[in-house]
């Protein structure tokens, strides 16, 4: 009986070790495949468009002033809200 018990225990240890190694290899391989899939995946369109857009050309001050006048007129006519007006004004002044 002691020989049988020792054989069963030995088999259990070997089996447990093999299972642990197999699981570790599977997890590592799944991680590598996930990295490869991520590298091959196309980027979202909004990211591509953002990086592909050329830098805006410098706008002369006269053009900025006329744009601001037009924005003010649209705000006064209630076409633009105050928040939209401020956002557009910041965009124009930043260019």
CSV table of N, CA and C in Angstrom, one decimal:
chain,number,residue,atom,x,y,z
A,1,UNK,N,0.8,-1.2,0.0
A,1,UNK,CA,0.0,0.0,0.0
A,1,UNK,C,0.8,1.3,0.0
A,2,UNK,N,2.0,1.4,0.8
A,2,UNK,CA,2.8,2.6,0.7
A,2,UNK,C,3.3,2.9,-0.7
A,3,UNK,N,3.6,1.8,-1.4
A,3,UNK,CA,4.1,2.1,-2.8
A,3,UNK,C,3.1,2.6,-3.7
A,4,UNK,N,1.8,2.2,-3.5
A,4,UNK,CA,0.7,2.7,-4.3
A,4,UNK,C,0.4,4.1,-3.9
A,5,UNK,N,0.5,4.5,-2.7
A,5,UNK,CA,0.2,5.8,-2.2
A,5,UNK,C,1.3,6.8,-2.7
A,6,UNK,N,2.5,6.3,-2.7
A,6,UNK,CA,3.6,7.1,-3.2
A,6,UNK,C,3.5,7.4,-4.7
A,7,UNK,N,3.1,6.4,-5.4
A,7,UNK,CA,2.9,6.5,-6.9
A,7,UNK,C,1.7,7.5,-7.2
A,8,UNK,N,0.7,7.4,-6.4
A,8,UNK,CA,-0.5,8.3,-6.6
A,8,UNK,C,-0.1,9.8,-6.3
A,9,UNK,N,0.7,9.9,-5.2
A,9,UNK,CA,1.1,11.3,-4.8
A,9,UNK,C,2.1,11.8,-5.8
A,10,UNK,N,3.0,11.0,-6.3
A,10,UNK,CA,3.9,11.4,-7.3
A,10,UNK,C,3.2,11.9,-8.6
A,11,UNK,N,2.2,11.1,-9.0
A,11,UNK,CA,1.4,11.4,-10.2
A,11,UNK,C,0.7,12.7,-10.0
A,12,UNK,N,0.1,12.9,-8.8
A,12,UNK,CA,-0.6,14.1,-8.6
A,12,UNK,C,0.3,15.3,-8.6
A,13,UNK,N,1.5,15.2,-8.1
A,13,UNK,CA,2.5,16.3,-8.2
A,13,UNK,C,2.9,16.6,-9.6
A,14,UNK,N,3.2,15.6,-10.3
A,14,UNK,CA,3.6,15.8,-11.8
A,14,UNK,C,2.4,16.4,-12.5
A,15,UNK,N,1.2,15.9,-12.3
A,15,UNK,CA,0.0,16.4,-13.0
A,15,UNK,C,-0.2,17.9,-12.7
A,16,UNK,N,-0.1,18.2,-11.4
A,16,UNK,CA,-0.4,19.6,-11.0
A,16,UNK,C,0.7,20.5,-11.6
A,17,UNK,N,1.9,20.1,-11.6
A,17,UNK,CA,3.0,20.9,-12.2
A,17,UNK,C,2.8,21.1,-13.7
A,18,UNK,N,2.4,20.0,-14.3
A,18,UNK,CA,2.2,20.1,-15.8
A,18,UNK,C,1.0,21.1,-16.1
A,19,UNK,N,-0.1,21.0,-15.3
A,19,UNK,CA,-1.2,21.9,-15.4
A,19,UNK,C,-0.8,23.3,-15.2
A,20,UNK,N,-0.1,23.6,-14.2
A,20,UNK,CA,0.3,24.9,-13.9
A,20,UNK,C,1.2,25.5,-15.0
A,21,UNK,N,2.1,24.7,-15.5
A,21,UNK,CA,3.0,25.2,-16.6
A,21,UNK,C,2.2,25.4,-17.9
A,22,UNK,N,1.3,24.5,-18.1
A,22,UNK,CA,0.4,24.6,-19.3
A,22,UNK,C,-0.4,25.9,-19.3
A,23,UNK,N,-1.0,26.2,-18.1
A,23,UNK,CA,-1.8,27.4,-17.9
A,23,UNK,C,-1.0,28.6,-18.1
A,24,UNK,N,0.2,28.6,-17.5
A,24,UNK,CA,1.1,29.8,-17.7
A,24,UNK,C,1.4,30.0,-19.1
A,25,UNK,N,1.8,29.0,-19.8
A,25,UNK,CA,2.1,29.1,-21.3
A,25,UNK,C,0.9,29.7,-22.0
A,26,UNK,N,-0.3,29.1,-21.7
A,26,UNK,CA,-1.5,29.6,-22.4
A,26,UNK,C,-1.8,31.1,-22.2
A,27,UNK,N,-1.6,31.5,-20.9
A,27,UNK,CA,-1.8,32.9,-20.6
A,27,UNK,C,-0.8,33.8,-21.3
A,28,UNK,N,0.4,33.4,-21.3
A,28,UNK,CA,1.5,34.2,-22.0
A,28,UNK,C,1.2,34.3,-23.5
A,29,UNK,N,0.8,33.2,-24.1
A,29,UNK,CA,0.5,33.2,-25.5
A,29,UNK,C,-0.7,34.0,-25.8
A,30,UNK,N,-1.7,33.9,-25.0
A,30,UNK,CA,-2.9,34.8,-25.2
A,30,UNK,C,-2.6,36.3,-25.1
A,31,UNK,N,-1.7,36.6,-24.1
A,31,UNK,CA,-1.2,38.0,-24.0
A,31,UNK,C,-0.5,38.5,-25.3
A,32,UNK,N,0.3,37.6,-25.8
A,32,UNK,CA,1.1,37.9,-27.1
A,32,UNK,C,0.1,38.1,-28.2
A,33,UNK,N,-0.9,37.3,-28.3
A,33,UNK,CA,-1.9,37.4,-29.4
A,33,UNK,C,-2.7,38.7,-29.2
A,34,UNK,N,-3.0,39.0,-28.0
A,34,UNK,CA,-3.8,40.2,-27.8
A,34,UNK,C,-2.9,41.5,-28.2
A,35,UNK,N,-1.6,41.5,-27.9
A,35,UNK,CA,-0.8,42.6,-28.3
A,35,UNK,C,-0.7,42.7,-29.8
A,36,UNK,N,-0.6,41.5,-30.5
A,36,UNK,CA,-0.5,41.5,-31.9
A,36,UNK,C,-1.8,42.0,-32.5
A,37,UNK,N,-3.0,41.6,-32.0
A,37,UNK,CA,-4.3,42.1,-32.5
A,37,UNK,C,-4.4,43.6,-32.3
A,38,UNK,N,-4.0,44.0,-31.1
A,38,UNK,CA,-4.0,45.5,-30.8
A,38,UNK,C,-3.2,46.3,-31.8
A,39,UNK,N,-2.0,45.7,-32.1
A,39,UNK,CA,-1.1,46.4,-33.1
A,39,UNK,C,-1.7,46.5,-34.5
A,40,UNK,N,-2.4,45.4,-34.8
A,40,UNK,CA,-3.0,45.3,-36.2
A,40,UNK,C,-4.4,46.1,-36.3
A,41,UNK,N,-5.0,46.3,-35.2
A,41,UNK,CA,-6.3,46.9,-35.2
A,41,UNK,C,-6.2,48.4,-35.7
A,42,UNK,N,-7.2,48.7,-36.6
A,42,UNK,CA,-7.1,50.1,-37.1
A,42,UNK,C,-7.5,51.1,-36.0
A,43,UNK,N,-6.9,52.2,-36.1
A,43,UNK,CA,-7.2,53.3,-35.1
A,43,UNK,C,-8.6,53.9,-35.4
A,44,UNK,N,-9.3,54.4,-34.4
A,44,UNK,CA,-10.6,55.1,-34.7
A,44,UNK,C,-10.4,56.2,-35.7
A,45,UNK,N,-11.4,56.5,-36.4
A,45,UNK,CA,-11.4,57.5,-37.5
A,45,UNK,C,-11.0,58.9,-36.9
A,46,UNK,N,-11.6,59.2,-35.7
A,46,UNK,CA,-11.4,60.5,-35.2
A,46,UNK,C,-9.9,60.7,-34.8
A,47,UNK,N,-9.2,59.7,-34.4
A,47,UNK,CA,-7.8,59.8,-34.1
A,47,UNK,C,-7.0,60.0,-35.4
A,48,UNK,N,-7.3,59.3,-36.5
A,48,UNK,CA,-6.7,59.4,-37.7
A,48,UNK,C,-6.8,60.8,-38.3
A,49,UNK,N,-8.1,61.3,-38.3
A,49,UNK,CA,-8.3,62.6,-38.8
A,49,UNK,C,-7.6,63.7,-38.1
A,50,UNK,N,-7.5,63.5,-36.7
A,50,UNK,CA,-6.9,64.5,-35.9
A,50,UNK,C,-5.4,64.6,-36.2
A,51,UNK,N,-4.7,63.5,-36.4
A,51,UNK,CA,-3.3,63.5,-36.7
A,51,UNK,C,-3.0,63.8,-38.1
A,52,UNK,N,-3.9,63.6,-39.0
A,52,UNK,CA,-3.7,63.8,-40.4
A,52,UNK,C,-4.0,65.3,-40.8
A,53,UNK,N,-4.7,66.0,-40.0
A,53,UNK,CA,-5.0,67.4,-40.3
A,53,UNK,C,-3.8,68.3,-40.3
A,54,UNK,N,-3.7,69.1,-41.3
A,54,UNK,CA,-2.5,70.0,-41.3
A,54,UNK,C,-2.7,71.1,-40.3
A,55,UNK,N,-1.6,71.7,-39.8
A,55,UNK,CA,-1.8,72.8,-38.9
A,55,UNK,C,-2.5,74.0,-39.5
A,56,UNK,N,-3.3,74.7,-38.8
A,56,UNK,CA,-4.1,75.8,-39.4
A,56,UNK,C,-3.1,76.9,-39.8
A,57,UNK,N,-3.4,77.5,-40.9
A,57,UNK,CA,-2.6,78.6,-41.4
A,57,UNK,C,-2.9,79.9,-40.5
A,58,UNK,N,-1.9,80.7,-40.4
A,58,UNK,CA,-2.1,81.9,-39.6
A,58,UNK,C,-3.1,82.8,-40.3
A,59,UNK,N,-4.1,83.3,-39.5
A,59,UNK,CA,-5.1,84.2,-40.1
A,59,UNK,C,-4.7,85.6,-39.8
A,60,UNK,N,-4.8,86.5,-40.8
A,60,UNK,CA,-4.5,87.9,-40.5
A,60,UNK,C,-5.5,88.5,-39.5
A,61,UNK,N,-5.0,89.5,-38.8
A,61,UNK,CA,-5.8,90.2,-37.8
A,61,UNK,C,-7.1,90.7,-38.4
A,62,UNK,N,-7.1,91.3,-39.6
A,62,UNK,CA,-8.3,91.8,-40.2
A,62,UNK,C,-9.4,90.8,-40.4
A,63,UNK,N,-8.9,89.6,-40.8
A,63,UNK,CA,-9.9,88.5,-40.9
A,63,UNK,C,-10.5,88.0,-39.6
A,64,UNK,N,-9.6,88.0,-38.6
A,64,UNK,CA,-10.1,87.7,-37.2
A,64,UNK,C,-11.1,88.7,-36.7
A,65,UNK,N,-10.9,89.9,-37.0
A,65,UNK,CA,-11.8,91.0,-36.5
A,65,UNK,C,-13.1,90.9,-37.2
A,66,UNK,N,-13.1,90.6,-38.5
A,66,UNK,CA,-14.3,90.5,-39.3
A,66,UNK,C,-15.1,89.2,-38.8
A,67,UNK,N,-14.4,88.2,-38.5
A,67,UNK,CA,-15.1,86.9,-38.0
A,67,UNK,C,-15.7,87.2,-36.6
A,68,UNK,N,-15.0,88.0,-35.8
A,68,UNK,CA,-15.6,88.3,-34.5
A,68,UNK,C,-16.8,89.2,-34.6
A,69,UNK,N,-16.8,90.1,-35.6
A,69,UNK,CA,-18.0,91.0,-35.8
A,69,UNK,C,-19.1,90.1,-36.3
A,70,UNK,N,-18.9,89.2,-37.2
A,70,UNK,CA,-19.9,88.3,-37.7
A,70,UNK,C,-20.5,87.4,-36.5
A,71,UNK,N,-19.6,86.9,-35.7
A,71,UNK,CA,-20.0,86.1,-34.5
A,71,UNK,C,-20.9,87.0,-33.6
A,72,UNK,N,-20.5,88.2,-33.4
A,72,UNK,CA,-21.3,89.1,-32.5
A,72,UNK,C,-22.7,89.4,-33.1
A,73,UNK,N,-22.7,89.6,-34.4
A,73,UNK,CA,-24.0,89.8,-35.1
A,73,UNK,C,-24.9,88.6,-34.9
A,74,UNK,N,-24.3,87.4,-35.1
A,74,UNK,CA,-25.1,86.1,-35.0
A,74,UNK,C,-25.6,85.9,-33.5
A,75,UNK,N,-24.8,86.3,-32.6
A,75,UNK,CA,-25.2,86.2,-31.2
A,75,UNK,C,-26.3,87.2,-30.9
A,76,UNK,N,-26.2,88.4,-31.4
A,76,UNK,CA,-27.2,89.4,-31.2
A,76,UNK,C,-28.6,89.0,-31.9
A,77,UNK,N,-28.5,88.3,-32.9
A,77,UNK,CA,-29.7,87.8,-33.6
A,77,UNK,C,-30.2,86.5,-33.0
A,78,UNK,N,-29.6,86.0,-31.9
A,78,UNK,CA,-30.0,84.8,-31.2
A,78,UNK,C,-29.8,83.6,-32.0
A,79,UNK,N,-28.9,83.6,-33.0
A,79,UNK,CA,-28.5,82.4,-33.8
A,79,UNK,C,-27.6,81.6,-33.0
A,80,UNK,N,-26.7,82.3,-32.3
A,80,UNK,CA,-25.7,81.6,-31.4
A,80,UNK,C,-26.0,81.9,-30.0
A,81,UNK,N,-25.8,80.8,-29.1
A,81,UNK,CA,-26.0,81.0,-27.7
A,81,UNK,C,-24.7,81.7,-27.2
A,82,UNK,N,-24.7,82.2,-26.0
A,82,UNK,CA,-23.6,82.9,-25.4
A,82,UNK,C,-22.4,81.9,-25.3
A,83,UNK,N,-22.7,80.6,-24.9
A,83,UNK,CA,-21.6,79.6,-24.8
A,83,UNK,C,-21.0,79.3,-26.2
A,84,UNK,N,-21.8,79.2,-27.2
A,84,UNK,CA,-21.3,79.0,-28.6
A,84,UNK,C,-20.5,80.2,-29.0
A,85,UNK,N,-20.9,81.4,-28.7
A,85,UNK,CA,-20.2,82.6,-29.1
A,85,UNK,C,-18.8,82.6,-28.5
A,86,UNK,N,-18.8,82.3,-27.1
A,86,UNK,CA,-17.5,82.3,-26.4
A,86,UNK,C,-16.6,81.2,-27.0
A,87,UNK,N,-17.1,80.0,-27.2
A,87,UNK,CA,-16.3,79.0,-27.8
A,87,UNK,C,-15.7,79.3,-29.1
A,88,UNK,N,-16.5,79.9,-30.0
A,88,UNK,CA,-16.0,80.3,-31.3
A,88,UNK,C,-15.0,81.5,-31.2
A,89,UNK,N,-15.3,82.4,-30.3
A,89,UNK,CA,-14.4,83.5,-30.1
A,89,UNK,C,-13.0,83.0,-29.6
A,90,UNK,N,-13.0,82.1,-28.7
A,90,UNK,CA,-11.7,81.5,-28.2
A,90,UNK,C,-10.9,80.8,-29.4
A,91,UNK,N,-11.7,80.1,-30.2
A,91,UNK,CA,-11.1,79.4,-31.3
A,91,UNK,C,-10.5,80.4,-32.3
A,92,UNK,N,-11.2,81.4,-32.6
A,92,UNK,CA,-10.7,82.4,-33.6
A,92,UNK,C,-9.4,83.1,-33.0
A,93,UNK,N,-9.5,83.5,-31.7
A,93,UNK,CA,-8.4,84.2,-31.1
A,93,UNK,C,-7.2,83.3,-31.0
A,94,UNK,N,-7.4,82.0,-30.8
A,94,UNK,CA,-6.2,81.1,-30.7
A,94,UNK,C,-5.5,80.8,-32.0
A,95,UNK,N,-6.2,81.1,-33.1
A,95,UNK,CA,-5.6,80.8,-34.4
A,95,UNK,C,-4.6,81.8,-34.9
